Coordinates of C-alpha atoms and ligand atoms in Angstrom, one line a residue:
M1 CA 25.4 12.2 -28.0
C2 CA 28.0 10.3 -29.9
G3 CA 27.6 6.5 -29.9
I4 CA 30.7 4.3 -29.8
V5 CA 31.0 0.6 -30.5
G6 CA 34.1 -1.6 -30.5
Y7 CA 34.2 -5.3 -31.3
V8 CA 36.8 -8.1 -31.3
G9 CA 35.6 -11.7 -31.7
E10 CA 34.6 -14.4 -34.1
K11 CA 31.7 -12.7 -35.9
Q12 CA 31.9 -10.3 -38.8
A13 CA 32.7 -7.1 -37.0
L14 CA 30.8 -4.8 -39.4
Q15 CA 27.5 -6.5 -38.7
V16 CA 28.0 -6.3 -34.9
V17 CA 29.1 -2.7 -35.0
V18 CA 26.3 -1.4 -37.3
D19 CA 23.7 -3.3 -35.2
G20 CA 25.2 -1.7 -32.1
L21 CA 25.1 1.7 -33.7
R22 CA 21.5 1.2 -34.7
R23 CA 20.6 0.4 -31.1
M24 CA 22.2 3.6 -29.9
E25 CA 20.7 5.8 -32.6
Y26 CA 18.4 7.2 -29.9
R27 CA 21.4 9.0 -28.4
G28 CA 21.2 11.5 -31.3
Y29 CA 23.7 12.0 -34.1
D30 CA 24.3 13.6 -37.4
S31 CA 26.9 11.3 -39.1
A32 CA 28.2 7.8 -38.8
G33 CA 31.3 5.7 -39.7
V34 CA 33.0 2.4 -39.2
A35 CA 36.5 1.0 -39.5
V36 CA 37.7 -2.7 -39.6
V37 CA 41.2 -4.1 -39.5
A38 CA 41.9 -6.4 -42.4
D39 CA 45.0 -7.5 -44.2
G40 CA 47.3 -5.2 -42.4
R41 CA 45.3 -2.1 -43.2
L42 CA 42.4 -0.1 -41.9
D43 CA 39.3 -0.1 -44.0
V44 CA 37.1 2.9 -43.2
R45 CA 33.7 4.2 -44.4
K46 CA 32.0 7.3 -43.1
K47 CA 29.1 9.4 -44.1
A48 CA 27.2 12.5 -43.0
G49 CA 23.5 11.9 -42.1
K50 CA 21.7 8.9 -40.7
L51 CA 23.0 5.3 -40.6
A52 CA 21.0 4.6 -43.7
N53 CA 23.4 6.8 -45.7
L54 CA 26.4 4.9 -44.3
E55 CA 24.7 1.6 -45.1
S56 CA 24.1 2.6 -48.7
L57 CA 27.7 3.6 -49.0
L58 CA 28.7 0.2 -47.6
G59 CA 26.4 -1.4 -50.2
S60 CA 28.1 0.3 -53.1
D61 CA 31.6 0.1 -51.6
P62 CA 31.8 -2.9 -49.3
L63 CA 34.3 -3.2 -46.4
A64 CA 36.8 -6.0 -46.2
Q65 CA 35.8 -9.0 -44.1
S66 CA 37.1 -8.7 -40.5
T67 CA 36.4 -9.8 -37.0
T68 CA 37.7 -6.6 -35.4
G69 CA 36.1 -3.2 -35.9
I70 CA 34.9 0.1 -34.4
G71 CA 31.9 2.2 -35.2
H72 CA 30.6 5.7 -34.3
T73 CA 27.6 7.9 -34.5
R74 CA 28.7 11.6 -34.2
W75 CA 26.8 14.5 -32.7
A76 CA 28.8 17.5 -34.0
T77 CA 30.7 19.7 -31.7
H78 CA 33.9 20.8 -33.4
G79 CA 33.3 21.1 -37.1
G80 CA 30.0 20.6 -39.0
P81 CA 28.3 17.2 -39.7
T82 CA 30.3 16.5 -42.9
D83 CA 31.8 13.3 -44.3
A84 CA 35.3 14.5 -43.5
N85 CA 34.4 15.3 -39.9
A86 CA 32.6 12.0 -39.3
H87 CA 34.6 9.4 -37.3
P88 CA 36.7 7.2 -37.4
H89 CA 39.7 9.5 -38.0
V90 CA 42.8 7.8 -39.3
S91 CA 46.4 8.9 -38.7
A92 CA 48.3 10.4 -41.7
D93 CA 50.3 7.2 -42.0
G94 CA 47.2 5.0 -42.0
S95 CA 48.3 3.1 -38.9
V96 CA 45.6 4.0 -36.4
A97 CA 41.9 4.7 -36.5
V98 CA 40.1 6.5 -33.6
I99 CA 36.6 7.3 -32.6
H100 CA 35.7 9.7 -29.8
N101 CA 32.9 11.0 -27.7
G102 CA 33.4 14.3 -25.7
I103 CA 35.4 17.4 -26.2
I104 CA 39.2 17.6 -26.1
E105 CA 39.6 21.1 -24.6
N106 CA 43.3 21.6 -25.5
F107 CA 42.9 20.4 -29.1
A108 CA 43.8 23.8 -30.6
E109 CA 47.2 23.7 -29.0
L110 CA 47.7 20.0 -30.0
R111 CA 46.6 20.8 -33.6
A112 CA 49.1 23.6 -33.8
E113 CA 51.9 21.3 -32.5
L114 CA 51.0 18.7 -35.1
A115 CA 50.8 21.3 -37.9
A116 CA 54.2 22.6 -36.9
A117 CA 55.5 19.0 -37.2
G118 CA 54.2 19.0 -40.8
V119 CA 51.1 16.9 -40.2
V120 CA 48.2 17.9 -42.5
L121 CA 44.9 17.6 -40.8
A122 CA 42.0 16.3 -42.8
S123 CA 39.1 17.5 -40.7
D124 CA 38.0 20.3 -38.4
T125 CA 37.5 18.0 -35.4
D126 CA 39.2 17.8 -32.1
T127 CA 39.3 14.0 -32.4
E128 CA 41.7 13.8 -35.3
V129 CA 44.6 15.0 -33.2
V130 CA 44.4 11.9 -31.2
A131 CA 44.9 9.6 -34.2
H132 CA 48.1 11.5 -35.2
L133 CA 49.4 11.6 -31.6
L134 CA 48.8 7.9 -31.2
A135 CA 50.6 7.2 -34.5
A136 CA 53.5 9.4 -33.5
T137 CA 53.8 7.7 -30.0
L138 CA 53.6 4.0 -31.2
P139 CA 57.2 3.7 -32.3
E140 CA 58.4 5.0 -28.9
V141 CA 56.5 2.2 -27.1
G142 CA 57.2 -0.8 -29.2
D143 CA 53.9 -0.4 -31.1
D144 CA 51.9 -1.1 -27.9
L145 CA 48.6 0.7 -28.6
A146 CA 47.4 0.6 -25.0
E147 CA 50.6 2.2 -23.8
A148 CA 50.4 4.8 -26.6
M149 CA 46.8 5.5 -25.5
R150 CA 47.9 6.0 -21.9
I151 CA 50.6 8.5 -22.9
V152 CA 48.3 10.4 -25.2
C153 CA 45.5 10.5 -22.7
R154 CA 47.8 12.1 -20.1
R155 CA 48.2 15.0 -22.6
L156 CA 44.5 15.5 -23.1
S157 CA 42.2 17.7 -21.1
G158 CA 38.4 17.8 -21.2
A159 CA 36.0 14.9 -21.6
F160 CA 36.7 11.9 -23.8
T161 CA 35.9 8.3 -24.5
L162 CA 38.3 7.1 -27.1
V163 CA 38.4 3.8 -28.9
A164 CA 41.2 2.9 -31.3
V165 CA 42.4 0.0 -33.5
R166 CA 45.8 -0.5 -35.2
A167 CA 46.2 -1.6 -38.8
D168 CA 48.8 -4.3 -38.0
R169 CA 47.0 -5.7 -34.9
P170 CA 43.8 -7.4 -36.2
D171 CA 42.9 -8.8 -32.8
V172 CA 43.1 -5.8 -30.4
V173 CA 40.7 -2.9 -29.6
V174 CA 41.8 -0.3 -27.1
G175 CA 39.5 2.1 -25.2
A176 CA 40.0 5.0 -22.7
R177 CA 37.6 7.1 -20.7
R178 CA 37.6 10.4 -18.8
N179 CA 34.2 11.9 -17.9
S180 CA 32.5 10.3 -20.9
P181 CA 30.7 6.9 -20.9
L182 CA 32.3 3.6 -21.9
V183 CA 31.2 0.1 -20.8
V184 CA 32.7 -3.2 -21.6
G185 CA 30.6 -6.2 -22.7
R186 CA 32.2 -9.6 -21.8
G187 CA 31.3 -12.3 -24.2
D188 CA 32.4 -15.9 -24.9
G189 CA 35.3 -15.6 -27.4
E190 CA 34.3 -12.1 -28.1
N191 CA 34.4 -8.7 -26.3
F192 CA 32.7 -5.4 -26.8
L193 CA 33.1 -1.7 -25.9
A194 CA 30.2 0.7 -26.2
S195 CA 28.8 3.9 -24.9
D196 CA 26.0 2.0 -23.3
V197 CA 25.0 -1.6 -22.9
S198 CA 22.1 -1.5 -25.5
A199 CA 24.8 -1.8 -28.2
F200 CA 25.8 -5.3 -27.1
I201 CA 22.8 -6.5 -25.1
A202 CA 21.9 -8.8 -28.0
H203 CA 25.2 -10.6 -27.5
T204 CA 25.9 -10.5 -23.8
R205 CA 24.4 -9.3 -20.5
H206 CA 27.8 -9.4 -18.7
A207 CA 29.1 -5.9 -18.4
L208 CA 32.1 -4.2 -16.7
E209 CA 32.1 -0.6 -15.5
L210 CA 35.2 1.4 -16.4
G211 CA 36.3 3.9 -13.9
Q212 CA 37.5 7.4 -14.4
D213 CA 40.8 7.8 -16.3
Q214 CA 41.2 4.1 -17.3
V215 CA 42.4 2.4 -20.4
V216 CA 41.0 -1.0 -21.5
T217 CA 42.6 -3.5 -23.9
L218 CA 40.3 -6.1 -25.5
T219 CA 41.2 -9.2 -27.4
R220 CA 38.8 -12.1 -28.0
D221 CA 39.7 -13.7 -24.8
S222 CA 41.0 -11.0 -22.5
I223 CA 40.1 -7.7 -21.0
V224 CA 42.9 -5.8 -19.3
V225 CA 42.2 -2.5 -17.5
T226 CA 44.7 0.0 -16.2
D227 CA 44.7 3.6 -15.1
F228 CA 46.4 6.2 -17.3
D229 CA 49.7 5.5 -15.6
G230 CA 49.6 1.8 -16.3
T231 CA 48.6 0.6 -12.8
P232 CA 46.3 -2.5 -13.2
A233 CA 42.7 -1.8 -12.2
T234 CA 39.8 -4.2 -11.5
P235 CA 36.6 -3.1 -13.1
N236 CA 33.3 -3.6 -11.4
A237 CA 31.3 -6.4 -13.1
Y238 CA 27.5 -6.4 -13.3
E239 CA 24.7 -8.2 -15.1
V240 CA 22.3 -6.2 -17.2
T241 CA 18.8 -6.9 -15.9
W242 CA 16.9 -6.3 -19.1
D243 CA 17.2 -8.0 -22.4
A244 CA 17.3 -6.9 -26.1
S245 CA 13.5 -6.9 -26.5
A246 CA 13.2 -4.2 -23.8
A247 CA 15.0 -1.8 -26.2
E248 CA 12.8 -2.6 -29.2
K249 CA 9.5 -1.0 -30.2
G250 CA 7.4 -4.1 -29.5
G251 CA 4.7 -3.3 -32.0
Y252 CA 4.4 0.4 -31.3
D253 CA 5.0 3.0 -34.0
T254 CA 7.6 4.8 -31.9
F255 CA 9.7 4.2 -28.8
M256 CA 8.1 7.2 -27.2
A257 CA 4.6 5.7 -27.6
K258 CA 5.8 2.4 -26.1
E259 CA 7.5 4.1 -23.2
I260 CA 4.4 6.2 -22.4
A261 CA 2.4 2.9 -22.3
E262 CA 5.0 1.3 -20.1
Q263 CA 4.6 3.8 -17.3
P264 CA 2.3 1.9 -15.0
K265 CA 4.8 -0.9 -14.9
A266 CA 7.8 1.4 -14.6
V267 CA 6.2 3.1 -11.6
A268 CA 5.3 -0.3 -10.0
D269 CA 8.8 -1.6 -10.5
T270 CA 10.3 1.5 -8.9
L271 CA 8.2 0.9 -5.8
L272 CA 9.0 -2.8 -5.7
G273 CA 10.9 -4.0 -2.7
R274 CA 11.1 -0.5 -1.1
I275 CA 8.1 -0.9 1.2
D276 CA 8.0 -3.5 4.0
V277 CA 4.9 -5.4 5.0
D278 CA 4.0 -2.8 7.6
G279 CA 4.0 0.0 5.0
R280 CA 7.3 1.3 6.3
L281 CA 9.9 2.4 3.8
A282 CA 13.1 0.5 3.6
L283 CA 15.7 2.5 1.5
D284 CA 18.9 0.8 2.4
E285 CA 20.4 2.2 -0.8
M286 CA 20.5 5.6 0.8
R287 CA 23.5 4.4 2.7
M288 CA 23.0 7.1 5.4
T289 CA 22.6 6.2 9.0
D290 CA 19.5 7.6 10.8
G291 CA 21.9 9.8 12.7
E292 CA 23.4 11.3 9.5
L293 CA 19.9 11.9 8.1
R294 CA 18.9 13.7 11.2
E295 CA 21.9 16.0 10.9
V296 CA 20.9 17.1 7.4
D297 CA 19.8 20.7 7.5
K298 CA 19.1 21.4 3.8
V299 CA 18.4 19.4 0.6
V300 CA 19.6 20.7 -2.8
V301 CA 18.4 19.0 -6.0
I302 CA 20.6 19.3 -9.1
A303 CA 19.4 18.1 -12.5
C304 CA 18.7 19.1 -16.1
G305 CA 15.7 19.2 -18.3
T306 CA 12.9 16.8 -17.4
A307 CA 14.9 15.5 -14.4
Y308 CA 15.0 19.1 -13.2
H309 CA 11.2 19.2 -13.4
A310 CA 11.1 16.1 -11.3
G311 CA 13.3 17.9 -8.8
L312 CA 10.9 20.9 -8.7
V313 CA 8.1 18.5 -7.7
A314 CA 10.5 16.9 -5.1
K315 CA 10.8 20.4 -3.4
Y316 CA 7.1 20.5 -2.7
A317 CA 7.0 17.0 -1.3
L318 CA 10.2 17.3 0.7
E319 CA 9.4 20.6 2.3
H320 CA 5.8 19.5 3.1
W321 CA 6.7 16.1 4.5
T322 CA 10.1 16.8 6.1
R323 CA 10.1 20.5 6.9
L324 CA 13.6 20.6 5.5
P325 CA 14.4 23.5 3.2
C326 CA 14.9 22.3 -0.3
E327 CA 16.5 24.2 -3.2
V328 CA 16.3 23.0 -6.8
E329 CA 19.0 24.1 -9.2
L330 CA 19.7 23.6 -12.9
A331 CA 22.9 21.6 -12.8
S332 CA 24.5 23.7 -15.4
E333 CA 24.2 26.8 -13.2
F334 CA 24.9 25.2 -9.8
R335 CA 28.7 25.3 -9.4
Y336 CA 29.1 28.7 -11.0
R337 CA 27.2 30.6 -8.4
D338 CA 29.1 29.7 -5.3
P339 CA 26.2 27.8 -3.7
V340 CA 26.0 27.6 0.1
I341 CA 26.4 23.9 0.9
D342 CA 28.4 21.9 3.4
R343 CA 28.5 18.5 5.1
R344 CA 25.0 18.9 6.4
T345 CA 23.6 19.4 2.9
L346 CA 22.0 16.4 1.2
V347 CA 22.5 16.9 -2.5
V348 CA 20.1 14.8 -4.7
A349 CA 21.4 14.5 -8.3
I350 CA 18.6 13.2 -10.7
S351 CA 19.6 11.8 -14.0
Q352 CA 18.0 9.2 -16.3
S353 CA 21.2 8.4 -18.2
G354 CA 23.6 8.9 -15.3
E355 CA 26.0 10.5 -17.8
T356 CA 24.7 14.1 -18.2
M357 CA 27.9 16.2 -18.0
D358 CA 26.3 19.2 -16.3
T359 CA 24.9 17.1 -13.5
L360 CA 28.1 15.1 -13.2
M361 CA 30.2 18.3 -12.8
A362 CA 27.6 19.8 -10.3
L363 CA 27.8 16.6 -8.2
R364 CA 31.6 16.6 -8.2
Y365 CA 31.5 20.2 -7.0
A366 CA 29.0 19.3 -4.3
R367 CA 31.3 16.5 -3.0
E368 CA 34.3 18.8 -3.0
Q369 CA 32.3 21.0 -0.6
D370 CA 31.7 18.0 1.6
A371 CA 28.1 17.6 0.8
R372 CA 26.7 14.1 0.7
V373 CA 25.3 13.2 -2.8
L374 CA 22.5 10.8 -3.4
A375 CA 21.9 9.9 -7.1
I376 CA 18.5 9.1 -8.5
C377 CA 19.3 7.3 -11.7
N378 CA 17.9 4.9 -14.3
T379 CA 21.2 3.5 -15.7
Q380 CA 23.1 0.9 -13.8
G381 CA 26.9 1.3 -13.9
S382 CA 26.8 4.9 -15.2
T383 CA 29.1 7.6 -14.0
I384 CA 26.7 9.7 -11.8
P385 CA 25.7 6.9 -9.5
R386 CA 29.3 5.6 -9.4
E387 CA 30.6 9.0 -8.2
S388 CA 27.8 9.6 -5.7
D389 CA 27.8 8.5 -2.1
A390 CA 24.6 6.5 -2.6
V391 CA 22.1 5.7 -5.4
L392 CA 18.4 5.0 -5.6
Y393 CA 17.8 3.4 -9.0
T394 CA 14.6 4.0 -10.8
H395 CA 13.5 0.9 -12.6
A396 CA 12.0 2.3 -15.8
G397 CA 14.0 -0.1 -18.0
P398 CA 15.8 1.3 -21.0
E399 CA 14.4 4.7 -22.2
V400 CA 15.2 5.0 -25.9
A401 CA 13.1 7.9 -27.1
V402 CA 15.0 11.2 -26.6
A403 CA 12.0 12.7 -25.0
S404 CA 11.9 11.5 -21.4
T405 CA 8.6 9.9 -20.3
K406 CA 8.7 6.8 -18.1
A407 CA 12.0 8.0 -16.6
F408 CA 10.2 11.2 -15.5
L409 CA 7.5 9.3 -13.7
T410 CA 9.9 7.0 -12.0
Q411 CA 12.1 10.0 -10.9
L412 CA 9.0 11.4 -9.3
V413 CA 8.4 8.2 -7.5
A414 CA 12.0 8.0 -6.3
C415 CA 11.7 11.6 -5.0
Y416 CA 8.6 10.8 -3.1
L417 CA 10.3 7.8 -1.6
V418 CA 13.3 9.8 -0.5
A419 CA 11.1 12.5 1.0
L420 CA 8.9 10.0 2.9
Y421 CA 11.9 8.1 4.1
V422 CA 13.6 11.3 5.4
A423 CA 10.3 12.2 7.1
Q424 CA 10.1 8.6 8.6
V425 CA 13.6 8.8 10.0
R426 CA 13.4 12.3 11.3
G427 CA 10.0 11.6 12.8
N428 CA 8.3 14.5 10.9
K429 CA 5.3 12.2 10.1
F430 CA 3.6 9.5 12.0
G431 CA 4.0 6.0 10.7
D432 CA 0.3 5.7 9.8
E433 CA 0.5 9.0 7.8
I434 CA 3.4 7.6 5.8
A435 CA 1.7 4.3 5.3
M436 CA -1.3 6.1 3.9
V437 CA 0.8 8.0 1.3
V438 CA 2.6 4.8 0.5
R439 CA -0.7 3.1 -0.2
E440 CA -1.7 5.9 -2.5
L441 CA 1.6 5.6 -4.3
A442 CA 1.1 1.8 -4.7
D443 CA -2.2 2.6 -6.3
M444 CA -0.7 5.0 -8.9
P445 CA 0.1 2.4 -11.6
R446 CA -3.6 1.5 -11.8
K447 CA -4.5 5.2 -12.0
I448 CA -1.9 5.9 -14.7
D449 CA -3.4 3.1 -16.6
L450 CA -6.8 4.9 -16.4
V451 CA -5.2 8.1 -17.7
L452 CA -3.8 6.1 -20.6
D453 CA -7.4 5.4 -21.6
T454 CA -7.7 9.1 -22.6
T455 CA -4.9 8.7 -25.2
E456 CA -7.2 8.7 -28.2
E457 CA -9.1 11.9 -27.2
V458 CA -5.8 13.7 -26.4
E459 CA -4.4 12.6 -29.8
A460 CA -7.5 13.9 -31.5
L461 CA -7.0 17.2 -29.7
A462 CA -3.4 17.4 -30.9
A463 CA -4.5 16.8 -34.5
M464 CA -7.0 19.6 -34.2
L465 CA -4.4 22.0 -32.7
Q466 CA -1.5 21.1 -34.9
D467 CA -1.4 24.5 -36.7
A468 CA -1.3 26.5 -33.5
R469 CA 1.6 29.0 -33.5
S470 CA 2.2 28.5 -29.8
V471 CA 0.8 26.6 -26.8
L472 CA 1.0 27.9 -23.2
F473 CA 0.9 25.6 -20.1
I474 CA -0.1 26.9 -16.7
G475 CA -0.3 25.2 -13.2
R476 CA 0.0 26.0 -9.6
H477 CA 1.9 24.2 -6.8
V478 CA 3.1 20.8 -8.3
G479 CA 1.0 21.6 -11.3
Y480 CA 3.6 24.3 -12.2
P481 CA 6.5 21.8 -12.8
V482 CA 4.1 19.7 -14.8
A483 CA 3.3 22.7 -16.9
L484 CA 7.0 23.3 -17.5
E485 CA 7.4 19.6 -18.4
G486 CA 4.4 19.8 -20.8
A487 CA 6.0 22.8 -22.6
L488 CA 9.4 21.1 -22.8
K489 CA 7.9 18.0 -24.4
L490 CA 6.1 20.1 -27.0
K491 CA 9.2 22.2 -27.8
E492 CA 11.5 19.3 -28.3
L493 CA 9.1 17.2 -30.3
A494 CA 6.8 19.6 -32.2
Y495 CA 9.5 22.3 -32.6
M496 CA 7.0 25.0 -31.7
H497 CA 6.8 27.8 -29.2
A498 CA 5.6 26.5 -25.9
E499 CA 5.9 27.9 -22.4
G500 CA 5.0 26.9 -19.0
F501 CA 4.1 29.4 -16.3
A502 CA 3.0 29.4 -12.7
A503 CA -0.7 30.3 -13.2
G504 CA -0.4 33.1 -10.6
E505 CA 2.4 34.7 -12.7
L506 CA 0.3 35.1 -15.8
K507 CA -1.1 38.4 -14.7
H508 CA 2.5 39.7 -14.1
G509 CA 3.3 39.7 -17.8
P510 CA 2.7 36.5 -19.8
I511 CA -1.0 37.3 -20.0
A512 CA -0.1 39.7 -22.8
L513 CA 0.6 36.7 -24.9
L514 CA -3.0 35.6 -24.9
E515 CA -4.8 36.0 -28.1
D516 CA -7.9 34.6 -29.8
R517 CA -7.9 30.8 -29.9
L518 CA -4.4 30.4 -28.5
P519 CA -4.3 27.0 -26.8
V520 CA -3.7 27.2 -23.0
I521 CA -3.3 23.9 -21.2
V522 CA -4.2 24.2 -17.5
V523 CA -3.2 21.7 -14.9
V524 CA -5.9 21.9 -12.2
P525 CA -5.1 20.6 -8.7
S526 CA -7.6 18.5 -6.8
P527 CA -10.6 20.4 -5.4
R528 CA -10.3 18.3 -2.3
G529 CA -7.7 19.1 0.4
R530 CA -6.1 22.4 -0.5
S531 CA -9.2 23.9 -2.0
V532 CA -7.8 27.5 -2.0
L533 CA -5.3 26.4 -4.6
H534 CA -8.2 25.0 -6.7
E535 CA -10.3 28.2 -6.3
K536 CA -7.3 30.3 -7.4
I537 CA -6.7 28.3 -10.6
V538 CA -10.4 28.3 -11.5
S539 CA -10.1 32.1 -11.5
N540 CA -7.0 31.8 -13.7
V541 CA -8.8 29.7 -16.2
Q542 CA -11.6 32.3 -16.3
E543 CA -9.0 35.1 -16.9
V544 CA -7.5 33.1 -19.8
R545 CA -10.9 32.3 -21.3
A546 CA -12.0 36.0 -20.9
R547 CA -9.2 37.0 -23.3
G548 CA -10.4 34.6 -26.1
A549 CA -7.8 31.9 -25.5
R550 CA -8.8 28.3 -25.9
T551 CA -8.6 26.4 -22.6
I552 CA -7.6 22.7 -22.4
V553 CA -8.2 21.7 -18.8
I554 CA -6.7 18.7 -17.1
A555 CA -8.8 18.1 -14.0
E556 CA -9.7 15.5 -11.5
E557 CA -12.8 13.2 -12.0
G558 CA -15.8 14.9 -10.4
D559 CA -14.3 18.4 -10.4
D560 CA -17.2 20.3 -12.0
A561 CA -16.1 23.8 -11.0
V562 CA -13.8 24.0 -14.0
V563 CA -16.2 22.6 -16.6
P564 CA -17.9 25.9 -17.6
Y565 CA -14.5 27.4 -18.5
A566 CA -13.0 24.4 -20.4
D567 CA -13.1 24.3 -24.1
H568 CA -11.7 20.8 -23.8
L569 CA -11.5 18.7 -20.7
V570 CA -9.2 15.8 -20.0
R571 CA -10.0 13.8 -16.8
V572 CA -7.5 12.2 -14.4
P573 CA -8.4 10.0 -11.4
E574 CA -8.6 11.5 -7.9
C575 CA -5.4 11.4 -6.0
P576 CA -3.5 13.5 -3.4
T577 CA -2.3 16.8 -4.8
L578 CA 1.4 16.1 -4.2
L579 CA 1.1 12.9 -6.3
Q580 CA -0.9 14.4 -9.1
P581 CA 2.1 15.0 -11.4
L582 CA 2.2 11.2 -11.9
L583 CA -1.1 11.5 -13.6
A584 CA -1.3 15.0 -15.1
A585 CA 2.0 14.6 -17.0
V586 CA 0.8 11.7 -19.0
P587 CA -1.8 13.5 -21.3
L588 CA 0.9 16.1 -21.9
Q589 CA 3.3 13.5 -23.1
V590 CA 0.7 12.0 -25.3
F591 CA -0.2 15.5 -26.6
A592 CA 3.4 16.3 -27.6
C593 CA 3.9 12.9 -29.2
A594 CA 0.7 13.2 -31.2
M595 CA 1.5 16.8 -32.2
A596 CA 5.0 15.7 -33.5
T597 CA 3.4 12.8 -35.4
A598 CA 0.8 15.1 -36.9
K599 CA 3.6 17.4 -38.1
G600 CA 5.5 14.5 -39.6
H601 CA 8.5 14.8 -37.2
D602 CA 10.8 12.1 -36.0
V603 CA 9.2 11.5 -32.6
D604 CA 12.1 9.4 -31.2
Q605 CA 15.0 11.4 -32.4
P606 CA 14.0 15.1 -32.5
R607 CA 16.3 17.4 -34.5
N608 CA 19.4 18.7 -32.8
L609 CA 18.8 16.8 -29.6
A610 CA 20.8 14.0 -28.0
K611 CA 19.5 11.5 -25.4
S612 CA 22.5 11.7 -23.2
V613 CA 24.2 15.1 -23.1
T614 CA 27.8 14.3 -22.4
V615 CA 29.2 17.8 -23.0
E616 CA 28.8 20.9 -20.8
Ligands
AGP701 C1 13.7 15.5 -21.8 O1 12.7 15.0 -22.6 C2 15.1 15.5 -22.4 N1 15.5 14.3 -22.9 C3 16.1 16.2 -21.5 O2 15.6 17.4 -20.9 C4 16.7 15.3 -20.3 O3 15.7 15.1 -19.3 C5 18.0 16.0 -19.8 O4 18.9 16.1 -20.8 C6 18.5 15.3 -18.6 O5 19.0 14.0 -18.9 P1 19.3 12.9 -17.8 O6 18.1 12.6 -17.0 O7 19.8 11.7 -18.6 O8 20.4 13.6 -17.0

């Protein structure tokens, strides 16, 4: 969702701000704007549409030179994606410009108050009220923008990151955050504010986490943080572990293609350092004593979208390996149904971005009920890990494409690690059994590499099926969440009807959807081990085929039982059933990416979507 950049330093602010916005384009947006402070006034340009539209406006109507500026990419909430609603918003007297991410829930009341005071509002946004309120407050506080920001923030409810500049202070940028992301980049003679570190990683790797309800004031040489009451606060400093090239396409046509290809490394990196020489797991990050882990009587996973699908796989692994009951819940539903949790519940919140508002609110609710929350997250310094009791970071590196790929695989790995660790501590499994699974896990990067060898054949399949009206995905056991994930990928990228079903449910209704040549993608479990599962799905494939649908079967090497019923066969290497999602998900990612490409869609930034969903 909205991307925010603020800069004060020695460079031309416009260049820094626009580069930062470009690096955050992946967040999803529908208009963009910038403001710089120059010659005692605010120079603002904003435009609906992509950054290119703003850049062409800047080409025909250049901004004044300035070393202090702010920039914004907007994902519309209040008011359509028009030039007038684009940020920055400037107060009626031209003294303050503001950009905002989030939703100010009491904006209608504030708008009414401003209107009654004779202020004419120029947009339909909730943000504009902040510009007018800041301008009205400044004279009361000796024109101190940070103090005005604190006063105004105390009046706002909802979620907001705000960044503001003042016309007559060319050397100050002020930011504030409640529930929405904002990080500080500390440079040498320059400082940055941004929704995420990718905006300033080309300039500095030194970052500071801002806490909840804090205001930060930047000049070239200083960073001052307080809470909303003005009490000084010390932000947590950290070094970003990746560099700017990690967030570039590196020769691939799309970020998604690059991120699919990076999966073997992402999985290997996520395993790194978590297994000792004896094959035992060492997850100190869980920050739970063995005694506390033994007291857990239930695990609840909360997540959204792809992360939720990782959670569904976690349920199979956790229950099988630990014998602890596990519930998996869409974070957006969790706190509204009065869930039964207490201090013996381990809540696992899974999130790539660490900023998903639904997941954040669910975890806060869980903590209020005394549950212990473990975050599985890919983004250092983000809100979800910061508010959790413990965090297990996935090491996927920056995921730029809106459609999650490498983050999903690393979330699966993290879930397996947690499940095995709990089994190890609680003694549900013998050490040699755990060591065997761990060895299998360590071999997965090699196997994912082998699956990537099927990329061309899967792309050819997608090109052939690009005119299909709909695609169905079916699977059993852990193949079921993989089917859901395959369908989600296709929906978000190819904008077509796609649905995932538990294969056994087909006959209870969805089988009516089958028609001649309808593509049905079947995730087949290993024929080894739980062969009943395999036999059942072979029957399901036959049921589908018998109704004229076209079957695309993802099956293990050497599984010949499915061959007679497969119109198309995609092979994955042998592996234990529980780990198979790490392999079977990959061709489905490639399929969706290729389908979107064949249809001429923007693969990395699908319509209407945002990478990090910071509103409920
Ligand atoms: C998946 O491709 C989507 N980008 C989306 O479903 C995503 O997984 C979901 O919004 C959760 O995001 P998070 O992992 O950052 O919390």
